[in-house]
Short mmCIF file of C-alpha atoms in Angstrom, two decimals:
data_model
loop_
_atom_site.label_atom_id
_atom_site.label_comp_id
_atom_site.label_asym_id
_atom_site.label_seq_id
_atom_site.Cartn_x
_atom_site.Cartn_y
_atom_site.Cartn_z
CA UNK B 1 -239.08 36.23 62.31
CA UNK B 2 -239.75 32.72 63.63
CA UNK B 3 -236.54 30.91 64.88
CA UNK B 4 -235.92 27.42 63.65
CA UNK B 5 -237.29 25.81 66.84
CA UNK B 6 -239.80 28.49 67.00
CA UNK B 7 -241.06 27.34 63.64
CA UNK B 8 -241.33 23.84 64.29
CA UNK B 9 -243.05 24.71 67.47
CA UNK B 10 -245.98 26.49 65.42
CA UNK B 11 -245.75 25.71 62.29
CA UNK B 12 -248.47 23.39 61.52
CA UNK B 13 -251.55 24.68 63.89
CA UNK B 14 -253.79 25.88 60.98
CA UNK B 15 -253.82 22.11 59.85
CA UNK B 16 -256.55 21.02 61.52
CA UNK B 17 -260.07 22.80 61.00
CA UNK B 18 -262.23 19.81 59.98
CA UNK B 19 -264.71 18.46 61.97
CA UNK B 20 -266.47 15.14 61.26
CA UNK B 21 -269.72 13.40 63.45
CA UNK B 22 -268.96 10.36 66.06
CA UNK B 23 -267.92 7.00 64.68
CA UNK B 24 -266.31 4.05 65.80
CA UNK B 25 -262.86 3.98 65.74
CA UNK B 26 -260.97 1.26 63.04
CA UNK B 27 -258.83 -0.52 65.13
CA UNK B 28 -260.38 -0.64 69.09
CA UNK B 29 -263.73 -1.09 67.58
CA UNK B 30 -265.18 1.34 70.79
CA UNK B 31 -266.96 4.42 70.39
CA UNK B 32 -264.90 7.94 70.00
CA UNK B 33 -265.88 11.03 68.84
CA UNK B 34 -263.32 11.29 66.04
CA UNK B 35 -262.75 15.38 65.24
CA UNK B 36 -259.89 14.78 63.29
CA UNK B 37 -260.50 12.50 59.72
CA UNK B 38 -257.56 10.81 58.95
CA UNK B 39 -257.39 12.67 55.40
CA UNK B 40 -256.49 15.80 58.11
CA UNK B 41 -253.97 13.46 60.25
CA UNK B 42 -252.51 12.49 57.42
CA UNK B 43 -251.69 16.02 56.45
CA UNK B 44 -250.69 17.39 59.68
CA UNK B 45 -248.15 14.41 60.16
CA UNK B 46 -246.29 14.78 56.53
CA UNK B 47 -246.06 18.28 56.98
CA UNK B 48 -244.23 17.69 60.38
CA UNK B 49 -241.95 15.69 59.00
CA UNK B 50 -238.90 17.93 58.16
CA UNK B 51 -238.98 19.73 61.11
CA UNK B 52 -238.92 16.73 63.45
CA UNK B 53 -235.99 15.44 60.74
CA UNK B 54 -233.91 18.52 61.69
CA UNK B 55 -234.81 19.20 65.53
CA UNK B 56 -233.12 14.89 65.85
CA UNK B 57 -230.32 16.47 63.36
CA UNK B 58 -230.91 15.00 59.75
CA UNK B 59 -231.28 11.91 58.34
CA UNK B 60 -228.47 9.30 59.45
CA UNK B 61 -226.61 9.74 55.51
CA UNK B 62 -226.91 6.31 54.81
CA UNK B 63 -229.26 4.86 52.48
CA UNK B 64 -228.80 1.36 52.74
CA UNK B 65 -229.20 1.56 56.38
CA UNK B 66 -232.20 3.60 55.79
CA UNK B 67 -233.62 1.45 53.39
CA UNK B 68 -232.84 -1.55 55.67
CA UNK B 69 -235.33 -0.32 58.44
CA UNK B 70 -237.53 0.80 56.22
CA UNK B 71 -237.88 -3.04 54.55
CA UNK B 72 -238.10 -3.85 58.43
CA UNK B 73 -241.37 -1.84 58.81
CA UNK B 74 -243.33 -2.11 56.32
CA UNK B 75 -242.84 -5.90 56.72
CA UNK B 76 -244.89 -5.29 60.22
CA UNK B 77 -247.25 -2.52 58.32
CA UNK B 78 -248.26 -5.28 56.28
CA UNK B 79 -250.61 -6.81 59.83
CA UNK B 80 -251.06 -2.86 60.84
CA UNK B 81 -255.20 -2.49 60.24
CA UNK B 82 -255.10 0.84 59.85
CA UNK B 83 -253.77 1.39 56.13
CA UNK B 84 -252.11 4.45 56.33
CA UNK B 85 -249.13 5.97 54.41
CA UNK B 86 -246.62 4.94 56.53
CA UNK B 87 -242.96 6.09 56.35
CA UNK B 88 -239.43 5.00 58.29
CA UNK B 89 -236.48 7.33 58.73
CA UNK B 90 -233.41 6.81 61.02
CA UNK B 91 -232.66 10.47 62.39
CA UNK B 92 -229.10 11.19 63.17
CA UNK B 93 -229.44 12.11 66.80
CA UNK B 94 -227.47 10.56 69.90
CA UNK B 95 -230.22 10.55 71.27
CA UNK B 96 -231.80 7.02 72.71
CA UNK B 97 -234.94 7.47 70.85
CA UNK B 98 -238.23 6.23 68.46
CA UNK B 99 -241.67 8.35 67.63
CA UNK B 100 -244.22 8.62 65.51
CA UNK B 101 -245.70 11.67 64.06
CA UNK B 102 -249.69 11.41 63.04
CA UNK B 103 -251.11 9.19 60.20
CA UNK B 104 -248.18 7.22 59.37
CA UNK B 105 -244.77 8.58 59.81
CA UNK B 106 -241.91 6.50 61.96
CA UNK B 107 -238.31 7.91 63.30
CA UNK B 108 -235.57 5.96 65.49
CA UNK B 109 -232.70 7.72 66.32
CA UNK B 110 -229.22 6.51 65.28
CA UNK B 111 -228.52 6.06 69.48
CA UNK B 112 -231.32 3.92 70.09
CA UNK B 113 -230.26 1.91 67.17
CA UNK B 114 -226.69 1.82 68.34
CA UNK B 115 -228.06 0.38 71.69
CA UNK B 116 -230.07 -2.77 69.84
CA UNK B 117 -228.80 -6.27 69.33
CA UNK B 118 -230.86 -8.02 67.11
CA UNK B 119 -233.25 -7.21 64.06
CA UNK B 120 -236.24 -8.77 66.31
CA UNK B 121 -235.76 -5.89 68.74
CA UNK B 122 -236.06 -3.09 66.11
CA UNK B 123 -239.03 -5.10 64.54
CA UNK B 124 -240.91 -5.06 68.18
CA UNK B 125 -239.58 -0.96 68.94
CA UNK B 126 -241.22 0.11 65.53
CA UNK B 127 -244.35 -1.97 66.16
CA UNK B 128 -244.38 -0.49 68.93
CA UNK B 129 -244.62 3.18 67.60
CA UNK B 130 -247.12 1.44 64.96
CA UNK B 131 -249.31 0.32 68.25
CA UNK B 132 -249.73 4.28 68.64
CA UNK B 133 -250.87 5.02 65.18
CA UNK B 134 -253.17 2.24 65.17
CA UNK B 135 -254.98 3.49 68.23
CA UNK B 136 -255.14 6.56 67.36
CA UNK B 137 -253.10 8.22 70.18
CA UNK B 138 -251.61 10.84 67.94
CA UNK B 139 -255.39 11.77 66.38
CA UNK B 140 -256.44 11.61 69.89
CA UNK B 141 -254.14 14.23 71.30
CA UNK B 142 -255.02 16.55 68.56
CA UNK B 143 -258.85 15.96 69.03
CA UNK B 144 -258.49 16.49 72.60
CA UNK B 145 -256.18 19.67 72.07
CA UNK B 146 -258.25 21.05 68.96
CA UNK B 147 -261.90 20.77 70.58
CA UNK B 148 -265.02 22.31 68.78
CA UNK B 149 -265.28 25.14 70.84
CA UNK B 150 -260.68 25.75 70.26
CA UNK B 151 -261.64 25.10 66.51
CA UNK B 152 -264.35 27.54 66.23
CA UNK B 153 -261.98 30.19 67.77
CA UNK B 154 -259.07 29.93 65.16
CA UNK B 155 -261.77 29.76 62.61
CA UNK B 156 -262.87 33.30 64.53
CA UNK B 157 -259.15 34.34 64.30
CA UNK B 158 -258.96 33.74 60.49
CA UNK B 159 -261.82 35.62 60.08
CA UNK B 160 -261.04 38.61 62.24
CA UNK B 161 -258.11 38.63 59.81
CA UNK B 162 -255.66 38.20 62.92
CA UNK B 163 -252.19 38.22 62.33
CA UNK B 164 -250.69 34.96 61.57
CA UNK B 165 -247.28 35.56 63.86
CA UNK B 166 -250.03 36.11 66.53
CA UNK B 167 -252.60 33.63 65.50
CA UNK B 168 -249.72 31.22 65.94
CA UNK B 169 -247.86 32.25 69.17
CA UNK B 170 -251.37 31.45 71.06
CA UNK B 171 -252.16 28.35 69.48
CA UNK B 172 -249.10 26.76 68.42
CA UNK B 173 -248.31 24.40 71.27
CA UNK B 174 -249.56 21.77 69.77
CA UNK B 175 -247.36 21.36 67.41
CA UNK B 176 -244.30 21.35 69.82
CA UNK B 177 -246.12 18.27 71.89
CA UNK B 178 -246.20 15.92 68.66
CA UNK B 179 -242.66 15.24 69.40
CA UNK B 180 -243.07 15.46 73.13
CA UNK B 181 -245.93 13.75 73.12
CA UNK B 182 -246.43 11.82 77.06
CA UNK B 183 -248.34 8.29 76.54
CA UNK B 184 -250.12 7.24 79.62
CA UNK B 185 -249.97 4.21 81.19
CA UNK B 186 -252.85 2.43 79.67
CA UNK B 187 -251.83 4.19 76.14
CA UNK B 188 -248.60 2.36 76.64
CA UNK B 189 -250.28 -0.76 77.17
CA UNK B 190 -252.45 -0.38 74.40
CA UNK B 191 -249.47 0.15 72.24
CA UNK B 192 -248.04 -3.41 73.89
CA UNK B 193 -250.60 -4.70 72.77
CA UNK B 194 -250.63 -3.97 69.18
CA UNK B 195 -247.23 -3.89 68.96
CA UNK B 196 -246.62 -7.31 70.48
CA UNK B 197 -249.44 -8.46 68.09
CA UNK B 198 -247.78 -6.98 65.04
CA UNK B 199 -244.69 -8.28 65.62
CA UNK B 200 -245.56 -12.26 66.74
CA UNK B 201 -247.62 -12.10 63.10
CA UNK B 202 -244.89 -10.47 61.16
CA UNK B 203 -242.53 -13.77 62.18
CA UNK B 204 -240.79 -11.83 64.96
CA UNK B 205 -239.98 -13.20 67.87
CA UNK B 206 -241.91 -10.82 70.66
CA UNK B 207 -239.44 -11.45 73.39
CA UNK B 208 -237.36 -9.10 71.34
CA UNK B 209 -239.70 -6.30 73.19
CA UNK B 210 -238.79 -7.47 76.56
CA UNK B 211 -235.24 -7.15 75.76
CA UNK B 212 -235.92 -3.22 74.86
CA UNK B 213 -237.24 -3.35 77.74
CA UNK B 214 -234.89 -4.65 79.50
CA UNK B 215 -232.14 -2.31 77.94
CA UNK B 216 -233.84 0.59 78.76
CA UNK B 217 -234.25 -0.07 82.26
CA UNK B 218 -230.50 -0.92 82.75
CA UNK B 219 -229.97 2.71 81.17
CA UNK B 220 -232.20 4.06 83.85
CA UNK B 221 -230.09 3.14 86.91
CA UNK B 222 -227.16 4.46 85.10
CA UNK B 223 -225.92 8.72 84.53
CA UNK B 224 -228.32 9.20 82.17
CA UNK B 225 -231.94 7.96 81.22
CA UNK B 226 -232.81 7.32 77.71
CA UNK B 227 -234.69 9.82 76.25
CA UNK B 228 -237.85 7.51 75.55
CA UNK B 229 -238.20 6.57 78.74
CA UNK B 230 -239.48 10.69 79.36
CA UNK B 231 -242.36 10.23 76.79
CA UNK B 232 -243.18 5.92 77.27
CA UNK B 233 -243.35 5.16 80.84
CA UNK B 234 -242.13 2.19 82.04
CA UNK B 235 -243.22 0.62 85.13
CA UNK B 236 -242.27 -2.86 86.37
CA UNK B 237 -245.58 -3.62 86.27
CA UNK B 238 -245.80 -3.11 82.45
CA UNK B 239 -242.95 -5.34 81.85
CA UNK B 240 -244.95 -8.06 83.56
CA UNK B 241 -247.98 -7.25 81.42
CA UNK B 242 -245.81 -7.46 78.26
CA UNK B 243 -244.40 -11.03 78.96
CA UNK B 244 -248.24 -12.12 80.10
CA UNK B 245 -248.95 -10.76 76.96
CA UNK B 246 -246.53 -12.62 75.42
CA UNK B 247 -248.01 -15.73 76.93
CA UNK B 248 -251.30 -15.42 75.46
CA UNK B 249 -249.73 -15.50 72.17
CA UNK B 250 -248.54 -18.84 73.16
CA UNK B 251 -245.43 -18.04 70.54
CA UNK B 252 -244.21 -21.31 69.04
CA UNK B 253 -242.07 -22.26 65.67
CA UNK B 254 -239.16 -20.72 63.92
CA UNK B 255 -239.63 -16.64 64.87
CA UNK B 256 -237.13 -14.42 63.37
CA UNK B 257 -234.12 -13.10 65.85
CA UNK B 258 -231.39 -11.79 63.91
CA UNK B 259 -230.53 -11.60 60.65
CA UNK B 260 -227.13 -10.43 58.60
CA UNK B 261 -228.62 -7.30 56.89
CA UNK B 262 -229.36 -6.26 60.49
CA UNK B 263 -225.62 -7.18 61.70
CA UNK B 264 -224.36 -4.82 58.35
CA UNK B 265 -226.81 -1.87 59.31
CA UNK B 266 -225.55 -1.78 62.62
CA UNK B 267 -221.87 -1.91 61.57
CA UNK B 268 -222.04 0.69 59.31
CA UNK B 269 -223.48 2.51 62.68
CA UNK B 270 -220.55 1.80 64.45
CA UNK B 271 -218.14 2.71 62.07
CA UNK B 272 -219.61 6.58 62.27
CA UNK B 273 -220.03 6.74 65.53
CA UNK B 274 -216.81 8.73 66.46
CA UNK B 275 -217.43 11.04 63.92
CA UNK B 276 -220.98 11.52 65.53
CA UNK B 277 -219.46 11.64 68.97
CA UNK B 278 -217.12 14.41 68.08
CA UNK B 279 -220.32 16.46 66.21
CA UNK B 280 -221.90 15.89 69.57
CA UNK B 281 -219.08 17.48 71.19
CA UNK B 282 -218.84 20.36 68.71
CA UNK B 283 -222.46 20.93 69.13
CA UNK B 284 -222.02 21.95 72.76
CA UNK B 285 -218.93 23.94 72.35
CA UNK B 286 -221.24 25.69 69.89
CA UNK B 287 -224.19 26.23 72.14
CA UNK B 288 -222.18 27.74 74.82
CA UNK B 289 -220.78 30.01 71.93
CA UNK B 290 -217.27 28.54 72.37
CA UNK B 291 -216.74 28.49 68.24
CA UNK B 292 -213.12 27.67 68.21
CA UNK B 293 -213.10 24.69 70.31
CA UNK B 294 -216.70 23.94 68.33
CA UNK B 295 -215.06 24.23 64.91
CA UNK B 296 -211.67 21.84 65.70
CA UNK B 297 -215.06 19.14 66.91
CA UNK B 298 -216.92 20.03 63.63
CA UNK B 299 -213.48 19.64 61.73
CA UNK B 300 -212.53 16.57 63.65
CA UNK B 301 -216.04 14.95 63.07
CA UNK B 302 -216.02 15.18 58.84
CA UNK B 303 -211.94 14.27 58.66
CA UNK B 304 -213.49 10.93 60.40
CA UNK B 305 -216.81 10.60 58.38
CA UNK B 306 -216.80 13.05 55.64
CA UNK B 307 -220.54 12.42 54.63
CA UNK B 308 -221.43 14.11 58.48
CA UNK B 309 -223.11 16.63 56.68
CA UNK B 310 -224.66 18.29 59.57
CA UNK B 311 -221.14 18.87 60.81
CA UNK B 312 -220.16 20.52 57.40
CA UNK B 313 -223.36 22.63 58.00
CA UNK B 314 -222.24 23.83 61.25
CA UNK B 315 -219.12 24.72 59.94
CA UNK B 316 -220.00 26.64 57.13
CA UNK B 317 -221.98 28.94 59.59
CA UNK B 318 -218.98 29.34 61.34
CA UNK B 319 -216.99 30.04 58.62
CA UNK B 320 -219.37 32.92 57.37
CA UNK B 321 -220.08 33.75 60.53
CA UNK B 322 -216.10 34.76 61.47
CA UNK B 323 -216.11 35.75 57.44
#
C-alpha cells in the first residue's frame, strides 16, 4: 500500500495521454510543439491539489486570510492572458515558500507570508508564480517528461494490463517534480517578465518584487536558505534584469504599496505563529519517534491556537497509537 508521500509522488501519472499537433503557444506567441492541451493541464493540476495541500501541512485555518490573498490574485489574473481556472491557497507550512501547480492553481506558504511587508510584495510573488503558468513552464515540463515515444509506452502498459502499483513505481516521478519543479535561469526571467508586467498593470507598485528579492537574498547569507530559493534561482545578475525591467515600464502615478486588509492578514499570522512554532517542534520530536516530548509540542501548540488542526491530527494518532 502506497504511503502518503508515496501517493503524492505517483498519484497522478495516468493523467496525461493526449496528444495534440504543433501550435503556437498563447502567451510567447513562438512556435512549441504543445503535447499537453490545456483541457489535460488543467486536470492534472486540480487533481494535485490536495496532495501538495497536505505535503505544506493544510490550509493555514483562516478564511479571511485566505480569502484576502485570494482577492489579491485574481485582481492580477484579471491582466493574466492565459484564462485559466486559477485558484489561491495559503498552506500552513514554515516553510519560506510560493508554487504553482499546472493550469491554474497558486500556494504561498504561511512562512513566506510571515516574511512580507507590504500587500505590493505578495501582489508581485504571486504574479510571479502566474509568470510560470502563463508561459507554460509547468505544461512544458510535462511535455518534455511525457514525450510521444514515454506516452506510447504507458499506453503499451495499460494495454498489457500491467499492474497499476507497478505501472506507477516506473513512471511516477513526475508527479513528485511538480512541487520540486527547478526553473532555469531564462524560465526565471521569463517569469520576471510577466510577473513584473502583471503586477505594474494590476496598480502594483513592481519595486515590491525587488524587495522579495531583496529579502530572500538577506535569508541566504544567514543559517538557513529559504526554501524558494532551491527551485527559483537567483543570481545578482537577475536582480539587475528585474529593476532594468522595471525601467522599461517607466512606472509613474499612484501604484498600490500597502494596504490595511494586508496589515490585518498578516496580524492574524502573527498571532498563530507560536502555536505553529511549537507544531514545528512537535513535528520533529515526532519524526525521530520521540512521541512524548512530540505530544507535550502538539498539546502546547492547540492550548495556544486551538483551530491548529494539524496539531490535533497528530495527536489523535498518538493517542490511538499508545491506545
Amino acid at each position: 500500500m502506497l504511503n502518503r508521500r508515496e501517493f503524492l509522488k505517483y498519484g497522478g501519472s495516468f493523467a496525461i495521454i493526449s496528444i495534440l499537433p504543433s501550435c503556437a503557444e498563447a502567451t510567447t506567441k513562438r512556435p512549441f510543439l504543445n503535447l499537453l492541451p490545456e483541457q489535460k493541464e488543467i486536470e492534472i493540476g486540480r487533481s494535485y491539489v490536495p496532495y501538495a495541500i497536505e505535503e505544506f501541512d493544510g490550509l493555514y485555518p483562516d478564511r479571511e486570510v485566505q480569502n484576502y490573498v485570494k482577492g489579491v490574485g485574481l485582481i492580477l489574473t484579471k491582466v493574466a492572458e492565459r484564462r485559466l481556472p486559477y485558484e489561491f491557497y495559503v498552506v500552513n507550512s514554515s516553510q519560506v515558500n510560493a508554487f504553482a501547480l499546472p493550469g491554474g492553481p497558486v500556494m504561498i506558504t504561511r512562512g513566506l507570508l510571515l516574511r512580507l511587508n507590504s500587500e505590493s510584495e505578495l501582489a508581485n510573488v504571486l504574479a510571479h508564480e502566474l509568470g510560470h503558468l502563463n508561459a507554460r513552464h509547468h505544461a512544458r515540463f510535462l511535455e518534455k517528461q511525457f514525450g510521444l515515444s514515454l506516452l506510447l509506452n504507458i499506453g503499451a502498459l495499460l494495454l498489457a494490463d500491467k499492474p497499476y502499483g507497478q505501472a506507477l513505481l516506473q513512471f511516477g516521478q513526475i508527479g513528485a517534480g511538480l512541487l520540486s519543479l527547478k526553473f532555469s535561469r531564462e524560465q526565471e526571467r521569463e517569469a520576471d517578465q510577466y510577473g513584473l508586467l502583471y503586477a505594474y498593470k494590476a496598480g502594483y507598485d513592481p519595486m515590491g518584487m525587488i524587495k522579495v528579492f531583496e529579502m530572500f537574498k538577506a535569508m541566504e547569507k544567514g543559517e538557513r536558505a529559504p526554501e524558494w530559493l532551491s527551485t527559483h534561482p537567483l543570481p545578482e545578475t537577475r536582480m539587475a534584469e528585474a529593476k532594468r525591467m522595471i525601467e522599461t515600464l517607466r512606472p509613474t502615478g499612484q501604484f498600490i504599496t500597502d494596504t490595511q486588509d494586508f496589515q490585518v492578514a498578516k496580524e492574524k499570522l502573527l498571532k498563530t505563529k507560536p502555536s505553529f512554532d511549537e507544531f514545528d517542534k512537535g513535528e520533529k520530536a515526532f519524526a525521530k519517534k520521540d512521541y512524548s516530548q512530540a505530544s507535550r509540542h502538539f498539546q502546547r501548540a492547540i492550548e495556544l491556537y486551538p483551530e491548529n488542526y494539524t496539531a490535533r491530527a497528530y495527536m489523535a494518532y498518538i493517542l490511538a497509537m499508545e491506545g
